[in-house]
Coordinates of C-alpha atoms in Angstrom, one line a residue:
H1 CA 49.0 44.3 10.2
E2 CA 46.8 46.2 12.7
D3 CA 46.2 43.0 14.7
M4 CA 50.0 42.5 15.0
A5 CA 50.4 46.1 16.3
V6 CA 47.7 45.5 19.0
L7 CA 49.3 42.2 20.1
D8 CA 52.7 43.9 20.3
L9 CA 51.4 46.7 22.6
V10 CA 49.6 44.2 24.8
A11 CA 52.8 42.1 25.1
Q12 CA 54.9 45.1 25.9
M13 CA 52.6 46.5 28.5
R14 CA 52.2 43.1 30.2
N15 CA 56.0 42.7 30.3
Q16 CA 56.1 46.1 32.1
G17 CA 53.4 44.9 34.6
A18 CA 50.5 47.0 33.4
M19 CA 47.0 46.0 34.5
S20 CA 44.3 45.1 32.0
D21 CA 42.5 48.4 32.7
E22 CA 45.6 50.3 31.6
I23 CA 46.1 48.1 28.5
H24 CA 42.4 48.6 27.6
A25 CA 42.6 52.4 28.1
S26 CA 45.8 52.6 25.9
L27 CA 44.1 50.6 23.1
K28 CA 41.0 52.8 23.4
V29 CA 43.0 56.0 22.7
G30 CA 44.6 54.4 19.7
T31 CA 48.0 53.5 21.1
R32 CA 49.6 50.6 19.2
G33 CA 52.8 48.7 19.4
D34 CA 55.2 48.1 16.6
A35 CA 54.1 45.5 14.2
P36 CA 56.9 43.2 13.4
V37 CA 58.3 43.3 10.0
I38 CA 57.4 40.0 8.4
Q39 CA 59.1 38.9 5.2
P40 CA 56.8 37.5 2.4
N41 CA 58.1 34.0 2.9
E42 CA 57.3 34.2 6.6
V43 CA 53.8 35.4 5.8
Q44 CA 53.4 32.5 3.4
A45 CA 54.6 30.1 6.2
I46 CA 52.1 31.6 8.7
V47 CA 49.3 31.5 6.1
G48 CA 50.3 28.0 5.1
A49 CA 50.3 26.8 8.7
E50 CA 46.9 28.4 9.4
H51 CA 45.5 26.9 6.2
E52 CA 47.0 23.5 7.2
S53 CA 45.4 23.9 10.7
R54 CA 42.0 24.7 9.1
L55 CA 42.4 21.7 6.8
S56 CA 43.3 19.5 9.7
L57 CA 40.2 20.7 11.6
E58 CA 38.0 20.2 8.6
N59 CA 39.5 16.7 8.0
E60 CA 38.7 15.9 11.7
R61 CA 35.2 17.1 11.3
L62 CA 34.7 15.1 8.1
Q63 CA 36.1 12.0 9.9
Q64 CA 33.6 12.4 12.7
A65 CA 30.8 12.9 10.2
L66 CA 32.0 9.9 8.3
L67 CA 32.0 7.8 11.5
I68 CA 28.5 8.9 12.3
A69 CA 27.3 8.2 8.7
R70 CA 28.9 4.7 8.9
N71 CA 27.2 4.0 12.2
E72 CA 23.8 5.1 10.8
L73 CA 24.4 3.0 7.7
E74 CA 25.1 -0.1 9.8
K75 CA 22.0 0.6 11.9
A76 CA 20.0 1.0 8.7
R77 CA 21.4 -2.3 7.4
K78 CA 20.5 -4.1 10.6
D79 CA 17.0 -2.6 10.5
L80 CA 16.6 -3.7 6.9
E81 CA 17.7 -7.3 7.8
R82 CA 15.1 -7.3 10.6
L83 CA 12.5 -6.1 8.2
D84 CA 13.4 -8.7 5.6
E85 CA 13.1 -11.4 8.3
V86 CA 9.7 -10.0 9.3
E87 CA 8.6 -9.9 5.6
K88 CA 9.8 -13.5 5.1
K89 CA 8.0 -14.7 8.2
T90 CA 4.8 -12.8 7.1
I91 CA 5.0 -14.5 3.7
R92 CA 5.4 -17.9 5.3
L93 CA 2.5 -17.3 7.7
E94 CA 0.3 -16.0 4.9
A95 CA 1.1 -19.2 2.9
Q96 CA 0.4 -21.3 5.9
L97 CA -3.0 -19.5 6.5
E98 CA -3.9 -20.0 2.8
S99 CA -3.1 -23.7 3.0
E100 CA -5.2 -24.0 6.1
R101 CA -8.0 -22.1 4.5
Q102 CA -7.9 -24.4 1.5
A103 CA -7.9 -27.5 3.8
K104 CA -10.9 -26.2 5.7
Q105 CA -12.7 -25.4 2.5
E106 CA -12.1 -29.0 1.3
I107 CA -13.4 -30.3 4.7
I108 CA -16.5 -28.1 4.4
T109 CA -17.1 -29.4 0.8
L110 CA -16.6 -33.0 1.9
L111 CA -18.9 -32.5 4.9
K112 CA -21.6 -30.9 2.8
A113 CA -21.5 -33.8 0.4
Q114 CA -21.7 -36.3 3.3
V115 CA -24.7 -34.4 4.8
E116 CA -26.4 -34.3 1.4
E117 CA -25.8 -38.1 1.0
M118 CA -27.0 -38.9 4.5
T119 CA -30.1 -36.7 4.0
K120 CA -30.9 -38.5 0.8
R121 CA -30.4 -41.9 2.4
N122 CA -32.6 -40.8 5.3
E123 CA -35.3 -39.7 2.9
D124 CA -35.0 -43.0 1.0
L125 CA -35.2 -45.0 4.2
S126 CA -38.1 -43.0 5.4
L127 CA -39.9 -43.6 2.1
R128 CA -39.1 -47.3 2.2
A129 CA -40.2 -47.6 5.9
G130 CA -43.4 -45.8 5.0
T131 CA -44.0 -48.1 2.0
E132 CA -43.2 -51.2 4.1
Y133 CA -45.6 -50.0 6.8
A134 CA -48.3 -49.3 4.3
R135 CA -47.7 -52.7 2.7
G136 CA -47.8 -54.4 6.1
F137 CA -51.0 -52.6 6.9
V138 CA -52.6 -53.6 3.6
D139 CA -51.4 -57.2 4.0
G140 CA -52.8 -57.2 7.5
F141 CA -56.2 -56.1 6.1
R142 CA -56.0 -58.8 3.4
E143 CA -55.3 -61.5 6.0
D144 CA -58.1 -60.2 8.2
A145 CA -60.3 -60.1 5.1
Q146 CA -59.4 -63.7 4.2
K147 CA -59.9 -64.9 7.7
G148 CA -63.2 -63.2 7.8
Q149 CA -64.3 -64.8 4.6
G150 CA -63.2 -68.2 5.7
H151 CA -65.0 -67.7 9.0
N152 CA -68.1 -66.8 7.2
K153 CA -67.9 -69.9 5.1
I154 CA -67.7 -72.1 8.2
D155 CA -70.6 -70.4 9.8
N156 CA -72.8 -70.9 6.8

């Protein structure tokens, strides 16, 4: 009610050409205009319109918040899709690495077996070569010994 009386005074003084200083001074000393008589149904209409306006503003704010939330949700979905792709790629790469690791381990095992076999063959060949050399050496002595005995028989 007080607000309506203030508004009425301001409207009257402006219509009369009063300056803002004069309006302010009048309000300061307590001068007020006549508050209009408003019927209860008019008050209800004003309050209803004000309430409707507030609801409309609140609805608009909620619509904006909803739009922002939807955009953030979409961004989060896209981020999740990218993370899923990275995870799948990581799993594939880990599987590939494990497969390569196993293949390398099999090659190492095979090469170790080949080295071991070649080492054994080398040792066997060395032993046989040594034995053959020794046998040849002994046979050579025997031949020399037999020739020497035969030579001695001829000389005698």
